[in-house]
mmCIF file of C-alpha atoms in Angstrom:
data_model
loop_
_atom_site.group_PDB
_atom_site.id
_atom_site.type_symbol
_atom_site.label_atom_id
_atom_site.label_comp_id
_atom_site.label_asym_id
_atom_site.label_seq_id
_atom_site.Cartn_x
_atom_site.Cartn_y
_atom_site.Cartn_z
ATOM 1 C CA MET N 1 18.811 -20.868 7.128
ATOM 2 C CA SER N 2 17.031 -18.792 4.400
ATOM 3 C CA PHE N 3 17.921 -15.995 2.109
ATOM 4 C CA ILE N 4 16.908 -12.422 3.638
ATOM 5 C CA LYS N 5 13.726 -11.485 1.781
ATOM 6 C CA ARG N 6 14.148 -7.752 2.169
ATOM 7 C CA ALA N 7 17.588 -6.208 1.612
ATOM 8 C CA ASN N 8 19.178 -4.371 5.007
ATOM 9 C CA LEU N 9 15.876 -5.546 6.784
ATOM 10 C CA PRO N 10 16.295 -9.209 8.460
ATOM 11 C CA GLU N 11 13.270 -10.497 10.204
ATOM 12 C CA LEU N 12 15.150 -13.274 12.081
ATOM 13 C CA PRO N 13 18.806 -13.283 13.562
ATOM 14 C CA VAL N 14 21.451 -13.019 10.827
ATOM 15 C CA ILE N 15 23.706 -15.843 10.244
ATOM 16 C CA THR N 16 25.673 -15.197 6.980
ATOM 17 C CA ALA N 17 27.134 -11.857 5.852
ATOM 18 C CA ILE N 18 29.539 -10.380 3.574
ATOM 19 C CA ILE N 19 32.124 -8.239 5.274
ATOM 20 C CA GLY N 20 35.162 -6.685 4.499
ATOM 21 C CA LYS N 21 38.802 -6.995 5.974
ATOM 22 C CA THR N 22 39.060 -5.481 9.500
ATOM 23 C CA ASP N 23 40.978 -6.189 12.740
ATOM 24 C CA GLU N 24 40.469 -9.509 14.596
ATOM 25 C CA GLU N 25 38.781 -7.644 17.600
ATOM 26 C CA LEU N 26 35.922 -6.906 15.280
ATOM 27 C CA ILE N 27 35.743 -9.947 13.564
ATOM 28 C CA SER N 28 35.524 -11.920 16.672
ATOM 29 C CA PHE N 29 32.736 -9.464 17.806
ATOM 30 C CA ILE N 30 30.875 -10.038 14.710
ATOM 31 C CA LYS N 31 31.254 -13.705 14.797
ATOM 32 C CA SER N 32 30.095 -13.801 18.542
ATOM 33 C CA PHE N 33 26.542 -13.252 17.462
ATOM 34 C CA GLY N 34 26.773 -16.401 15.332
ATOM 35 C CA ILE N 35 27.359 -14.758 12.327
ATOM 36 C CA GLU N 36 29.431 -16.547 9.326
ATOM 37 C CA ILE N 37 31.845 -14.033 7.701
ATOM 38 C CA ILE N 38 32.052 -14.340 3.768
ATOM 39 C CA PRO N 39 35.120 -11.938 2.993
ATOM 40 C CA VAL N 40 35.134 -9.258 0.314
ATOM 41 C CA ASP N 41 37.926 -9.409 -2.319
ATOM 42 C CA GLU N 42 40.114 -6.764 -2.576
ATOM 43 C CA ASN N 43 38.996 -4.053 -5.245
ATOM 44 C CA ARG N 44 42.314 -2.704 -6.308
ATOM 45 C CA PHE N 45 40.489 0.184 -8.793
ATOM 46 C CA VAL N 46 39.486 2.268 -5.784
ATOM 47 C CA GLU N 47 41.497 3.901 -2.998
ATOM 48 C CA PRO N 48 42.981 1.384 -0.663
ATOM 49 C CA SER N 49 40.947 2.598 2.340
ATOM 50 C CA ILE N 50 37.538 1.534 0.896
ATOM 51 C CA SER N 51 38.903 -1.560 -1.155
ATOM 52 C CA PHE N 52 37.757 -4.152 0.899
ATOM 53 C CA HIS N 53 34.366 -2.511 2.004
ATOM 54 C CA ALA N 54 31.200 -4.547 1.520
ATOM 55 C CA ASP N 55 29.025 -1.486 0.662
ATOM 56 C CA ILE N 56 31.146 -0.599 -2.108
ATOM 57 C CA ASN N 57 31.465 -3.866 -3.817
ATOM 58 C CA ALA N 58 28.120 -5.546 -3.363
ATOM 59 C CA PHE N 59 24.332 -4.650 -3.583
ATOM 60 C CA TYR N 60 21.949 -7.016 -2.124
ATOM 61 C CA PHE N 61 18.336 -7.036 -3.877
ATOM 62 C CA GLY N 62 16.985 -9.402 -1.488
ATOM 63 C CA ARG N 63 15.767 -12.965 -1.851
ATOM 64 C CA GLY N 64 19.069 -14.263 -2.623
ATOM 65 C CA LYS N 65 19.715 -11.799 -5.677
ATOM 66 C CA ILE N 66 22.943 -9.761 -5.397
ATOM 67 C CA LEU N 67 25.172 -7.644 -7.693
ATOM 68 C CA LEU N 68 28.776 -7.666 -7.330
ATOM 69 C CA ASP N 69 31.438 -5.396 -8.603
ATOM 70 C CA LYS N 70 33.238 -7.411 -11.320
ATOM 71 C CA SER N 71 36.498 -7.543 -9.304
ATOM 72 C CA GLN N 72 34.667 -9.920 -6.829
ATOM 73 C CA ILE N 73 35.553 -13.145 -8.593
ATOM 74 C CA LEU N 74 36.124 -15.105 -5.520
ATOM 75 C CA LEU N 75 33.031 -13.926 -3.864
ATOM 76 C CA PHE N 76 31.156 -14.565 -6.959
ATOM 77 C CA ASN N 77 32.225 -18.274 -7.064
ATOM 78 C CA THR N 78 31.298 -18.766 -3.397
ATOM 79 C CA LEU N 79 27.725 -17.107 -3.378
ATOM 80 C CA ILE N 80 26.944 -19.098 -6.475
ATOM 81 C CA GLU N 81 27.714 -22.284 -4.710
ATOM 82 C CA ARG N 82 25.443 -21.009 -1.935
ATOM 83 C CA GLY N 83 22.698 -21.100 -4.179
ATOM 84 C CA MET N 84 22.427 -17.292 -4.731
ATOM 85 C CA LYS N 85 21.552 -15.460 -7.951
ATOM 86 C CA VAL N 86 24.683 -13.388 -8.628
ATOM 87 C CA MET N 87 25.426 -10.910 -11.122
ATOM 88 C CA LEU N 88 28.546 -8.731 -11.947
ATOM 89 C CA THR N 89 28.790 -5.066 -12.813
ATOM 90 C CA GLU N 90 29.327 -4.070 -16.321
ATOM 91 C CA SER N 91 30.893 -0.710 -15.537
ATOM 92 C CA GLY N 92 33.249 -1.774 -12.662
ATOM 93 C CA VAL N 93 33.333 0.255 -9.206
ATOM 94 C CA SER N 94 36.708 2.029 -9.889
ATOM 95 C CA GLY N 95 38.416 5.479 -9.966
ATOM 96 C CA ALA N 96 37.630 8.347 -7.838
ATOM 97 C CA TYR N 97 34.238 9.627 -6.341
ATOM 98 C CA PRO N 98 31.581 9.280 -7.588
ATOM 99 C CA ASP N 99 32.660 6.742 -9.775
ATOM 100 C CA ASP N 100 33.264 4.266 -6.612
ATOM 101 C CA CYS N 101 29.618 4.836 -5.662
ATOM 102 C CA ARG N 102 27.848 2.590 -8.273
ATOM 103 C CA LEU N 103 26.678 0.217 -5.665
ATOM 104 C CA ASN N 104 26.693 2.302 -2.549
ATOM 105 C CA LEU N 105 22.642 2.816 -2.258
ATOM 106 C CA ALA N 106 20.612 2.386 0.630
ATOM 107 C CA LEU N 107 17.534 -0.018 -0.126
ATOM 108 C CA LEU N 108 14.525 0.446 2.539
ATOM 109 C CA SER N 109 11.922 -1.848 1.490
ATOM 110 C CA ASP N 110 10.230 0.080 -1.394
ATOM 111 C CA LYS N 111 12.491 3.179 -1.093
ATOM 112 C CA LEU N 112 16.046 3.637 -2.535
ATOM 113 C CA ILE N 113 18.364 6.281 -0.979
ATOM 114 C CA GLY N 114 21.369 7.256 -3.178
ATOM 115 C CA ARG N 115 22.872 9.296 -5.868
ATOM 116 C CA ILE N 116 20.944 7.658 -8.641
ATOM 117 C CA ASP N 117 22.986 9.289 -11.592
ATOM 118 C CA VAL N 118 25.917 7.120 -10.810
ATOM 119 C CA ALA N 119 24.051 3.880 -9.771
ATOM 120 C CA ASP N 120 24.443 0.615 -11.764
ATOM 121 C CA LYS N 121 21.768 0.290 -14.345
ATOM 122 C CA ARG N 122 20.147 -2.825 -12.677
ATOM 123 C CA ILE N 123 19.738 -0.849 -9.226
ATOM 124 C CA LYS N 124 18.110 2.189 -11.251
ATOM 125 C CA GLU N 125 15.564 -0.465 -12.954
ATOM 126 C CA LEU N 126 14.301 -1.444 -9.241
ATOM 127 C CA PRO N 127 10.559 -0.967 -8.963
ATOM 128 C CA CYS N 128 10.496 1.358 -6.098
ATOM 129 C CA ARG N 129 10.629 4.927 -5.045
ATOM 130 C CA THR N 130 14.033 6.533 -5.828
ATOM 131 C CA LEU N 131 15.014 9.333 -3.232
ATOM 132 C CA ASN N 132 17.928 10.925 -4.901
ATOM 133 C CA VAL N 133 20.619 12.645 -2.753
ATOM 134 C CA ARG N 134 23.915 14.536 -3.633
ATOM 135 C CA GLN N 135 25.729 12.180 -1.271
ATOM 136 C CA GLY N 136 27.387 9.316 -3.378
ATOM 137 C CA TYR N 137 28.318 7.193 -0.274
ATOM 138 C CA ALA N 138 24.489 7.026 0.740
ATOM 139 C CA LYS N 139 24.909 3.376 2.239
ATOM 140 C CA CYS N 140 28.002 4.282 3.794
ATOM 141 C CA SER N 141 26.057 7.327 5.415
ATOM 142 C CA THR N 142 22.854 5.648 6.443
ATOM 143 C CA CYS N 143 22.409 3.474 9.302
ATOM 144 C CA ILE N 144 19.159 1.500 8.659
ATOM 145 C CA VAL N 145 17.319 1.063 11.758
ATOM 146 C CA ASN N 146 13.987 -0.339 10.180
ATOM 147 C CA GLU N 147 11.971 0.177 6.709
ATOM 148 C CA ASN N 148 11.012 3.600 8.129
ATOM 149 C CA ALA N 149 13.893 4.901 10.256
ATOM 150 C CA VAL N 150 17.446 5.645 9.497
ATOM 151 C CA ILE N 151 20.475 7.687 11.209
ATOM 152 C CA THR N 152 22.702 9.867 9.123
ATOM 153 C CA ASP N 153 25.125 12.706 9.338
ATOM 154 C CA ASP N 154 24.228 13.610 5.902
ATOM 155 C CA PRO N 155 22.105 16.928 5.632
ATOM 156 C CA SER N 156 20.870 15.892 2.071
ATOM 157 C CA ILE N 157 19.934 12.506 3.442
ATOM 158 C CA GLU N 158 18.085 13.832 6.271
ATOM 159 C CA LYS N 159 16.305 16.308 4.260
ATOM 160 C CA ILE N 160 14.839 13.797 1.728
ATOM 161 C CA CYS N 161 13.862 11.312 4.649
ATOM 162 C CA ASN N 162 11.988 14.243 6.038
ATOM 163 C CA LYS N 163 9.923 15.095 2.903
ATOM 164 C CA ASN N 164 9.224 11.264 2.240
ATOM 165 C CA GLY N 165 8.039 10.458 5.933
ATOM 166 C CA ILE N 166 10.940 8.350 7.126
ATOM 167 C CA ASP N 167 12.033 8.900 10.584
ATOM 168 C CA VAL N 168 15.397 10.261 10.606
ATOM 169 C CA LEU N 169 18.240 11.216 13.137
ATOM 170 C CA LEU N 170 20.792 13.551 12.148
ATOM 171 C CA ILE N 171 24.046 13.316 13.980
ATOM 172 C CA GLU N 172 27.268 15.194 14.130
ATOM 173 C CA LYS N 173 30.139 14.289 11.675
ATOM 174 C CA GLY N 174 33.244 12.583 13.034
ATOM 175 C CA ASP N 175 34.153 10.182 15.911
ATOM 176 C CA ILE N 176 34.302 7.464 13.624
ATOM 177 C CA HIS N 177 37.470 5.948 12.354
ATOM 178 C CA LEU N 178 38.529 5.347 8.367
ATOM 179 C CA PRO N 179 42.021 5.123 7.930
ATOM 180 C CA GLY N 180 43.254 7.693 5.419
ATOM 181 C CA HIS N 181 40.094 10.043 6.062
ATOM 182 C CA GLU N 182 39.319 12.811 8.744
ATOM 183 C CA TYR N 183 36.555 10.676 9.680
ATOM 184 C CA GLY N 184 34.069 7.583 8.574
ATOM 185 C CA PHE N 185 30.240 7.296 8.171
ATOM 186 C CA ILE N 186 27.751 5.740 10.540
ATOM 187 C CA GLY N 187 26.316 3.357 8.236
ATOM 188 C CA GLY N 188 29.793 1.562 7.650
ATOM 189 C CA ALA N 189 30.150 1.423 11.299
ATOM 190 C CA SER N 190 26.992 -0.283 12.208
ATOM 191 C CA ALA N 191 24.831 -3.118 10.948
ATOM 192 C CA LEU N 192 21.092 -4.258 11.675
ATOM 193 C CA ILE N 193 21.601 -8.178 12.715
ATOM 194 C CA SER N 194 18.139 -9.018 13.177
ATOM 195 C CA LYS N 195 14.669 -7.102 13.195
ATOM 196 C CA ASP N 196 15.314 -5.211 16.409
ATOM 197 C CA HIS N 197 18.996 -5.405 17.108
ATOM 198 C CA MET N 198 21.928 -3.378 15.970
ATOM 199 C CA ILE N 199 25.566 -3.634 16.292
ATOM 200 C CA PHE N 200 28.161 -0.984 16.174
ATOM 201 C CA PHE N 201 31.664 -1.775 15.217
ATOM 202 C CA GLY N 202 33.470 0.120 18.345
ATOM 203 C CA ASP N 203 32.612 2.014 21.293
ATOM 204 C CA ILE N 204 29.291 4.071 20.212
ATOM 205 C CA THR N 205 29.391 5.495 23.553
ATOM 206 C CA GLU N 206 32.258 7.479 22.678
ATOM 207 C CA HIS N 207 30.441 9.432 19.615
ATOM 208 C CA ARG N 208 29.570 12.977 20.633
ATOM 209 C CA SER N 209 26.013 12.109 19.384
ATOM 210 C CA PHE N 210 25.803 9.060 21.525
ATOM 211 C CA ALA N 211 22.711 10.333 23.645
ATOM 212 C CA LYS N 212 20.588 11.206 20.900
ATOM 213 C CA ILE N 213 21.522 7.797 19.202
ATOM 214 C CA ASP N 214 20.607 5.811 22.388
ATOM 215 C CA ARG N 215 17.063 7.559 22.602
ATOM 216 C CA PHE N 216 16.359 7.231 18.834
ATOM 217 C CA LEU N 217 17.187 3.698 18.978
ATOM 218 C CA LYS N 218 15.125 3.108 21.885
ATOM 219 C CA ASN N 219 12.305 4.950 20.583
ATOM 220 C CA GLN N 220 12.266 2.840 17.651
ATOM 221 C CA GLY N 221 12.283 -0.321 19.764
ATOM 222 C CA CYS N 222 15.854 -1.393 18.488
ATOM 223 C CA ARG N 223 18.336 -2.812 21.117
ATOM 224 C CA TYR N 224 22.207 -2.436 20.215
ATOM 225 C CA SER N 225 25.518 -4.027 21.109
ATOM 226 C CA TYR N 226 28.911 -2.491 20.686
ATOM 227 C CA LEU N 227 32.622 -3.349 21.106
ATOM 228 C CA LYS N 228 33.565 -1.613 24.269
ATOM 229 C CA ASN N 229 37.178 0.144 24.313
ATOM 230 C CA HIS N 230 37.573 -0.095 20.477
ATOM 231 C CA VAL N 231 37.433 2.783 18.423
ATOM 232 C CA LEU N 232 34.291 3.124 16.567
ATOM 233 C CA THR N 233 35.268 2.169 12.964
ATOM 234 C CA ASP N 234 33.741 2.393 9.570
ATOM 235 C CA ILE N 235 34.286 -1.035 7.990
ATOM 236 C CA GLY N 236 32.000 -0.846 5.010
ATOM 237 C CA GLY N 237 29.216 -2.361 6.927
ATOM 238 C CA ILE N 238 27.866 -5.726 6.284
ATOM 239 C CA VAL N 239 25.786 -7.240 3.159
ATOM 240 C CA ALA N 240 23.542 -9.752 5.299
ATOM 241 C CA VAL N 241 22.373 -12.454 3.075
ATOM 242 C CA GLU N 242 20.945 -15.326 5.212
ATOM 243 C CA GLU N 243 18.914 -15.554 8.709
ATOM 244 C CA LEU N 244 17.515 -18.385 10.767
ATOM 245 C CA LYS N 245 14.714 -20.144 9.262
ATOM 246 C CA SER N 246 12.792 -20.031 12.616
ATOM 247 C CA ARG N 247 13.817 -19.283 16.245
#
């Protein structure tokens, strides 16, 4: 195994990922791809519906370096034991929106998409191009297909991607389950588990924009898998940290 070099962009199959609490069907589905799950600790300082979400509580920089919310003590110890360089936030991820978005930014190689004004200072210091958007839940809202292609239901993310030469598919809002909310987000309901393989946490074919999503992924050379007969669910995505050394 080896640490994934570029955050959100595995080259080889993912074998270890930080994943929040969800139902047993989805857990079994994720494990069926050979992925070891490291669980997220509950963050009692944000609303219950997102308290276990990986994209709320962790930000991976790449090459074994990760920033966790200070509530993640068990996770911190687990990752330290695995040889990762782990930091904790000084200002915790807590309270109401947008204070719960300090780590919820999407890193695409040399581009960072998110609400920069609320980001943790160590994320702001990244030597990359910052694409500032109004949407605080930028990682939740961004399904990363590759370093230059994303799917989103957020117009501000679509706009800035178009301005910066990123291929972007804007889909309709809804058709994604998130307890306590009208709907969830596509980034939280999906994960890239190798360079050209996407998984969806539920039946993506039931999404009203499925035909567009299917065509976009095929045009990007990305195959996909999904859990049939299960409502598409925003589980907070995954934070993939390790991949195979070689096939």
